[in-house]
PDB file of C-alpha atoms in Angstrom:
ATOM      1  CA  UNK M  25    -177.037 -94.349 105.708  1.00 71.00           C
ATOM      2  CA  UNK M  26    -174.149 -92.979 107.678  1.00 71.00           C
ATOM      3  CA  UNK M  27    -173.485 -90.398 104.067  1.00 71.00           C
ATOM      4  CA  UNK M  28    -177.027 -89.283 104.924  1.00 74.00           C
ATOM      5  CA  UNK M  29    -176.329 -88.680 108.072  1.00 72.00           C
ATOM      6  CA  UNK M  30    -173.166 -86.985 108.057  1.00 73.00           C
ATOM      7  CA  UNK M  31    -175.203 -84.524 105.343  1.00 73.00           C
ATOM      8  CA  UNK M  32    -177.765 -83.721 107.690  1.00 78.00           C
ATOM      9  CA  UNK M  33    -175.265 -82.705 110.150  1.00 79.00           C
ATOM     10  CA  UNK M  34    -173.115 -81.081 108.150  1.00 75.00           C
ATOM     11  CA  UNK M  35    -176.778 -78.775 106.427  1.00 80.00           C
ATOM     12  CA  UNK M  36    -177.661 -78.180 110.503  1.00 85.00           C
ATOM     13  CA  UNK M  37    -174.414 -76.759 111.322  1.00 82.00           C
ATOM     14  CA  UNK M  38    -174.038 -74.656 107.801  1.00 81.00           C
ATOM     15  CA  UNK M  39    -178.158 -73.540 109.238  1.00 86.00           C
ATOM     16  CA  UNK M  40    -176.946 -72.418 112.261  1.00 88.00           C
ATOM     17  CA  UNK M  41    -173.942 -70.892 110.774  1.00 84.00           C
ATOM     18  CA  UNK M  42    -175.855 -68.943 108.387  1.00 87.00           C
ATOM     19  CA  UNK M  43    -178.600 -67.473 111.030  1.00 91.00           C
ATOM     20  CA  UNK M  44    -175.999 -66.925 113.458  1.00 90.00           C
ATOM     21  CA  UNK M  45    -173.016 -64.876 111.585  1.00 89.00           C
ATOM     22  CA  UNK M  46    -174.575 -64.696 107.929  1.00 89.00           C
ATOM     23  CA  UNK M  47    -175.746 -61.568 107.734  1.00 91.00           C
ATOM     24  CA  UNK M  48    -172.500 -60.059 109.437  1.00 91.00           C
ATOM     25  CA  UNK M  49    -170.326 -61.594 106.703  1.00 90.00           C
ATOM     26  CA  UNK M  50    -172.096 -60.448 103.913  1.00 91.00           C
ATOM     27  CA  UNK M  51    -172.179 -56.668 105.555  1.00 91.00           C
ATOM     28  CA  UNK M  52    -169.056 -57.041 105.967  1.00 90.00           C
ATOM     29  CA  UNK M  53    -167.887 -58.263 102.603  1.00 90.00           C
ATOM     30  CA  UNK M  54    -170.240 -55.858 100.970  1.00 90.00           C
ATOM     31  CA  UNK M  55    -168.333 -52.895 103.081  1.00 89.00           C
ATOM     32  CA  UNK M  56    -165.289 -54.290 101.050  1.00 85.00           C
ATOM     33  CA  UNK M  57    -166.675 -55.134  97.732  1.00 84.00           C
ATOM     34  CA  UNK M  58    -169.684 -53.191  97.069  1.00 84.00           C
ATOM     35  CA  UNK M  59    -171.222 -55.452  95.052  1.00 84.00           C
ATOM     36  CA  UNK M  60    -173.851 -57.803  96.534  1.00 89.00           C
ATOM     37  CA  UNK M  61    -172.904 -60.959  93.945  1.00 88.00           C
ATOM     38  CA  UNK M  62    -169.123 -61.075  95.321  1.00 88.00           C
ATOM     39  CA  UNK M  63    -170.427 -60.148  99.111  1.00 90.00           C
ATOM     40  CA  UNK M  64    -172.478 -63.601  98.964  1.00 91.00           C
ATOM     41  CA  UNK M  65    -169.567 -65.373  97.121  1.00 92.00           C
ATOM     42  CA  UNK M  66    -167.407 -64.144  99.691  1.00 92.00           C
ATOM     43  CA  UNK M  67    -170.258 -65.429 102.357  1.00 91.00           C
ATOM     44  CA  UNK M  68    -170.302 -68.721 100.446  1.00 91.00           C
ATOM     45  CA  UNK M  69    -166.318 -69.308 100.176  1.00 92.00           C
ATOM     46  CA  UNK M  70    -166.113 -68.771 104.123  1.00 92.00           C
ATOM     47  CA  UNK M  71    -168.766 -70.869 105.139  1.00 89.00           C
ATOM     48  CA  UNK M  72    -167.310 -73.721 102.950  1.00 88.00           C
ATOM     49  CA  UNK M  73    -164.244 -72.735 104.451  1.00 90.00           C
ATOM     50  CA  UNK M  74    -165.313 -73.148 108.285  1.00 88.00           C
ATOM     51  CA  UNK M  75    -167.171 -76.676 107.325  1.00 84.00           C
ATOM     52  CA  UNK M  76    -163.901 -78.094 105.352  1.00 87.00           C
ATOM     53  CA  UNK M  77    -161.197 -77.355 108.239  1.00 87.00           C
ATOM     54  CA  UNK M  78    -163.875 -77.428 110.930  1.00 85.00           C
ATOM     55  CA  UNK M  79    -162.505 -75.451 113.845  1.00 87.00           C
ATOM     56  CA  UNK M  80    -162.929 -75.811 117.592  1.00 87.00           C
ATOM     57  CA  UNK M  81    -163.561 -72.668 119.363  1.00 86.00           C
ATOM     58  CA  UNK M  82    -163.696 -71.867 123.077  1.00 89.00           C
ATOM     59  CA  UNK M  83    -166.759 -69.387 123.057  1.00 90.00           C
ATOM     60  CA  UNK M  84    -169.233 -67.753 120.240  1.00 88.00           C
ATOM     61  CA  UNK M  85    -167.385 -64.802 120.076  1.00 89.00           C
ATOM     62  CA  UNK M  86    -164.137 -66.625 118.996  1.00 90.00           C
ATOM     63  CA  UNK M  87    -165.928 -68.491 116.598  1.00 89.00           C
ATOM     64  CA  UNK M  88    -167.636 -65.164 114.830  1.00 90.00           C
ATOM     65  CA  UNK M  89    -164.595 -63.431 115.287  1.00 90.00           C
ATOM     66  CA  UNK M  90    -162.626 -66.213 113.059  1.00 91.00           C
ATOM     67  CA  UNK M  91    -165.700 -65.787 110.694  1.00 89.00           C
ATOM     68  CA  UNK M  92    -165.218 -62.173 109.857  1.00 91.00           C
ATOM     69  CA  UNK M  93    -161.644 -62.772 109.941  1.00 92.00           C
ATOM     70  CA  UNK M  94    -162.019 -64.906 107.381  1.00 92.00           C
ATOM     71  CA  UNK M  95    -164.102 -62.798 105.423  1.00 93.00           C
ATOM     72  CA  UNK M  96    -161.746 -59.973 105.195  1.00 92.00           C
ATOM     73  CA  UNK M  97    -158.589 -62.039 104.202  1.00 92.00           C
ATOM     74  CA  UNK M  98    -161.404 -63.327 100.900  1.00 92.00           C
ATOM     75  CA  UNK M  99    -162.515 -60.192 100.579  1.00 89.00           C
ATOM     76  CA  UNK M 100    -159.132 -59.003 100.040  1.00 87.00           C
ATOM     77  CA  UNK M 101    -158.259 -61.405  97.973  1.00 86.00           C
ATOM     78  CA  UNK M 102    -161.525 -60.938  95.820  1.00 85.00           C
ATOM     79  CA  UNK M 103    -160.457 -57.107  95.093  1.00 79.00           C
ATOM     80  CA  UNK M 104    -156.549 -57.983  94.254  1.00 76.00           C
ATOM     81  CA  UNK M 105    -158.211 -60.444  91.954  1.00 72.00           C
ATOM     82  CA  UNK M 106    -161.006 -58.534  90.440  1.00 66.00           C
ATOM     83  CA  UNK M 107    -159.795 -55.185  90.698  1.00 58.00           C
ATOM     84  CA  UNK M 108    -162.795 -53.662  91.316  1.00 40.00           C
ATOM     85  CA  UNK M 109    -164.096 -50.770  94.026  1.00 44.00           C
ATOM     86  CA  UNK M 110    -167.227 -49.198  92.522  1.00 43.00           C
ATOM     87  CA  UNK M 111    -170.226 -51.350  91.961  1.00 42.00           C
ATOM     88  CA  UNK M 112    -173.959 -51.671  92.767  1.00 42.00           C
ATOM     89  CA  UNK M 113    -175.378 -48.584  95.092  1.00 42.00           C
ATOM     90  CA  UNK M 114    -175.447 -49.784  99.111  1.00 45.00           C
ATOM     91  CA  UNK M 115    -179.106 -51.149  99.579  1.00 43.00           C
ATOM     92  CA  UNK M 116    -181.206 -49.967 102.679  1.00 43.00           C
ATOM     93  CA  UNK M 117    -181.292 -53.596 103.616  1.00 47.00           C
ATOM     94  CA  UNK M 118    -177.417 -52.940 104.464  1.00 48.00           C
ATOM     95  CA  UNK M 119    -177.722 -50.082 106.231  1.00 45.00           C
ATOM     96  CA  UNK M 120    -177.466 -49.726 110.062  1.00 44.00           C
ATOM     97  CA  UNK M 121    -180.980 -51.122 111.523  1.00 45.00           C
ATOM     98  CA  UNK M 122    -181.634 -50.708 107.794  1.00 46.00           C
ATOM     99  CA  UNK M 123    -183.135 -46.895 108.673  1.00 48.00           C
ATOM    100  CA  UNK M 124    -183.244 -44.946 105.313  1.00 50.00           C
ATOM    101  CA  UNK M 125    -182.579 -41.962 106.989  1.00 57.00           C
ATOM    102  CA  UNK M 126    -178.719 -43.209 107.410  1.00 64.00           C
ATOM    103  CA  UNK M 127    -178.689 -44.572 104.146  1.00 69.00           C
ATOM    104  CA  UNK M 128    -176.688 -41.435 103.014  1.00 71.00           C
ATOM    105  CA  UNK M 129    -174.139 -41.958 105.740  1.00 74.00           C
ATOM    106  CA  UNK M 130    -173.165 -45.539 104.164  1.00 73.00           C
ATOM    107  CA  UNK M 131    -172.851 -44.362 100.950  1.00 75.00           C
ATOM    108  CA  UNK M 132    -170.437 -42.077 102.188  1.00 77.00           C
ATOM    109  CA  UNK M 133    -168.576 -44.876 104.012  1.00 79.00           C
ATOM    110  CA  UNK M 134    -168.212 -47.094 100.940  1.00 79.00           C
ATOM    111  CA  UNK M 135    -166.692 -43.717  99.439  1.00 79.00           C
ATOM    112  CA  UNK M 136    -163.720 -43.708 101.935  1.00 83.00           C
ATOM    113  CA  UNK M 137    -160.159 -45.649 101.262  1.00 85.00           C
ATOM    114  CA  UNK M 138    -160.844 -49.628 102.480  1.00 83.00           C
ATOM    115  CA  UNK M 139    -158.660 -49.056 105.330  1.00 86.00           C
ATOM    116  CA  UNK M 140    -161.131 -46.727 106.777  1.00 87.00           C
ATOM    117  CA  UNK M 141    -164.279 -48.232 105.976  1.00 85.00           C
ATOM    118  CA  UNK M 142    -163.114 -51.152 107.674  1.00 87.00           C
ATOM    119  CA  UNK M 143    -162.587 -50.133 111.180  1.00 89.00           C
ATOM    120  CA  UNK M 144    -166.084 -47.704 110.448  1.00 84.00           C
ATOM    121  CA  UNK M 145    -167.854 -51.179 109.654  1.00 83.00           C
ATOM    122  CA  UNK M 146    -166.383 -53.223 112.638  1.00 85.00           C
ATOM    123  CA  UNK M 147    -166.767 -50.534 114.985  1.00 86.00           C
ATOM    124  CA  UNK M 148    -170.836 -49.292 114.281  1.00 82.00           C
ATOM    125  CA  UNK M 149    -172.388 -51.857 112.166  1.00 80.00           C
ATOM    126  CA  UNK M 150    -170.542 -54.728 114.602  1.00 82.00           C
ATOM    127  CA  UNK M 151    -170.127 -53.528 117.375  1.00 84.00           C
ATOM    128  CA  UNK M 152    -166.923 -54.659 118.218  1.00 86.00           C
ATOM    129  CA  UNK M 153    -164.539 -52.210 120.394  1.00 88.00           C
ATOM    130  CA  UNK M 154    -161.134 -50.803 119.223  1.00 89.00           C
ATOM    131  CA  UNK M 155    -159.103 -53.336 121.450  1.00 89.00           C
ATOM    132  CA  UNK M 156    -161.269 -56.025 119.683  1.00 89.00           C
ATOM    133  CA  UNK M 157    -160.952 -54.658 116.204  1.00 88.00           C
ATOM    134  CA  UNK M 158    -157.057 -53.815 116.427  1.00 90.00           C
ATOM    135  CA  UNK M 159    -157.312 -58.064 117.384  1.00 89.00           C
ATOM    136  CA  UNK M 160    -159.521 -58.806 113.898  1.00 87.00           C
ATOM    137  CA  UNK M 161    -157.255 -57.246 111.753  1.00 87.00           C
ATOM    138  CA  UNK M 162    -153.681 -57.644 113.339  1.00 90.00           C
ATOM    139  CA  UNK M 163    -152.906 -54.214 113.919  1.00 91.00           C
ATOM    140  CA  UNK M 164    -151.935 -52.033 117.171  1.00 92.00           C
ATOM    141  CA  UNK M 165    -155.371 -50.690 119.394  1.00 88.00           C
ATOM    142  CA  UNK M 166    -153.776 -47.203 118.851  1.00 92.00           C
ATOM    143  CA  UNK M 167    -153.135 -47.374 114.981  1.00 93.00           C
ATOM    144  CA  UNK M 168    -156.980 -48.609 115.513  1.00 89.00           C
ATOM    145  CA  UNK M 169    -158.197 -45.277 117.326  1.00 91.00           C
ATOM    146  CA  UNK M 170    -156.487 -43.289 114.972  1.00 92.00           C
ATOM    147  CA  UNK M 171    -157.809 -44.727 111.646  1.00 90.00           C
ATOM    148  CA  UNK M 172    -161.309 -44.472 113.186  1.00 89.00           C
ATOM    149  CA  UNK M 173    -160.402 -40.771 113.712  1.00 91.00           C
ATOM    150  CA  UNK M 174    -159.210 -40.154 110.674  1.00 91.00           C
ATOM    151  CA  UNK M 175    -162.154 -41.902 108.969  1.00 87.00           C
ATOM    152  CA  UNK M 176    -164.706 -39.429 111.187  1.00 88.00           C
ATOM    153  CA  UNK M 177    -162.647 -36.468 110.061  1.00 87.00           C
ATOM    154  CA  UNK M 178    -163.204 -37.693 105.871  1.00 86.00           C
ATOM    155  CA  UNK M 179    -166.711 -38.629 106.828  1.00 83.00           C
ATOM    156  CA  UNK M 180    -167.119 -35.022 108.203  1.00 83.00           C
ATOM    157  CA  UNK M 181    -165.800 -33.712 105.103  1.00 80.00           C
ATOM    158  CA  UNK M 182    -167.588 -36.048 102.434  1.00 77.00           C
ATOM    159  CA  UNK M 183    -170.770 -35.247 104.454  1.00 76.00           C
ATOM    160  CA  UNK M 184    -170.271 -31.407 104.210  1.00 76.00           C
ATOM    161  CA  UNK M 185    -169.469 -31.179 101.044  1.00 71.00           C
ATOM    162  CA  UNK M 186    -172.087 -33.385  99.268  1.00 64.00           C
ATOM    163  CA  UNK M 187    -174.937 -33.089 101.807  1.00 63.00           C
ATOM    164  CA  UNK M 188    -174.023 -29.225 102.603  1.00 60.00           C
ATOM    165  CA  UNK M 189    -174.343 -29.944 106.462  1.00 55.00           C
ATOM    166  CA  UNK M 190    -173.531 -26.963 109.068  1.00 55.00           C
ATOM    167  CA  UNK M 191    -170.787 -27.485 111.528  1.00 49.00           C
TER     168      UNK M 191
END
């Protein structure tokens, strides 16, 4: 009886878990992986993660923060492993507000080296600032601001070159 009821709690919290920072994660890991079956593995393996050490956090935004923290170091660890960067095409169900007309603008995001796409992802799909990003992925707010300018700069470029866009 207790068993049952430690497995209810334990499918509540993974619920919650899953509405709350879900579809973040697999973004996210997708951003890294493109390919949706080792975005929802990566989803998976953190979520089992989070239930198996269980920890405490002070406010939501620590707790989704550790989430996509978490998500990066598997995603990482997924590519070493697999050695793969080019998979399925991004689907419009990924894209930001999932508009089609932007569609083409993620597709050129997922073109750009991971260290770009990264920040791109954190800082428009997530919404999280450069201070806040620099935080997620252990690297200076500056060396943030400056990868996010580079990636523009590439995205400029990709974008005029295979879209033929105007300055």
């Amino acid at each position: 009886m207790q068993e049952d009821l430690r497995s209810a709690q334990v499918n509540q919290q993974a619920g919650r878990l899953m509405e709350s920072y879900g579809n973040s994660v697999l973004r996210l890991a997708y951003s890294y992986l493109h390919n949706m079956s080792d975005a929802e593995d990566v989803l998976q393996d953190t979520l089992i993660q989070f239930l198996r050490i269980q920890p405490q956090f002070e406010t939501t935004e620590h707790e989704k923060a550790w989430f996509l923290r978490v998500a990066i170091n598997i995603s990482k660890n997924k590519i070493t492993y697999n050695k793969i960067r080019k998979t399925d095409e991004l689907s419009e169900t990924l894209a930001v507000a999932e508009t089609e007309d932007l569609a083409f603008v993620w597709d050129a995001v997922k073109q750009l080296p991971a260290r770009y796409s990264e920040v791109v992802h954190l800082y428009y799909h997530e919404g999280y600032s450069t201070a806040q990003i620099a935080s997620l992925l252990s690297k200076n707010n500056a060396t943030v601001r400056s990868l996010l300018k580079r990636a523009r700069m590439k995205l400029k470029d990709v974008l005029k070159e295979v879209y033929d866009f105007e300055e």
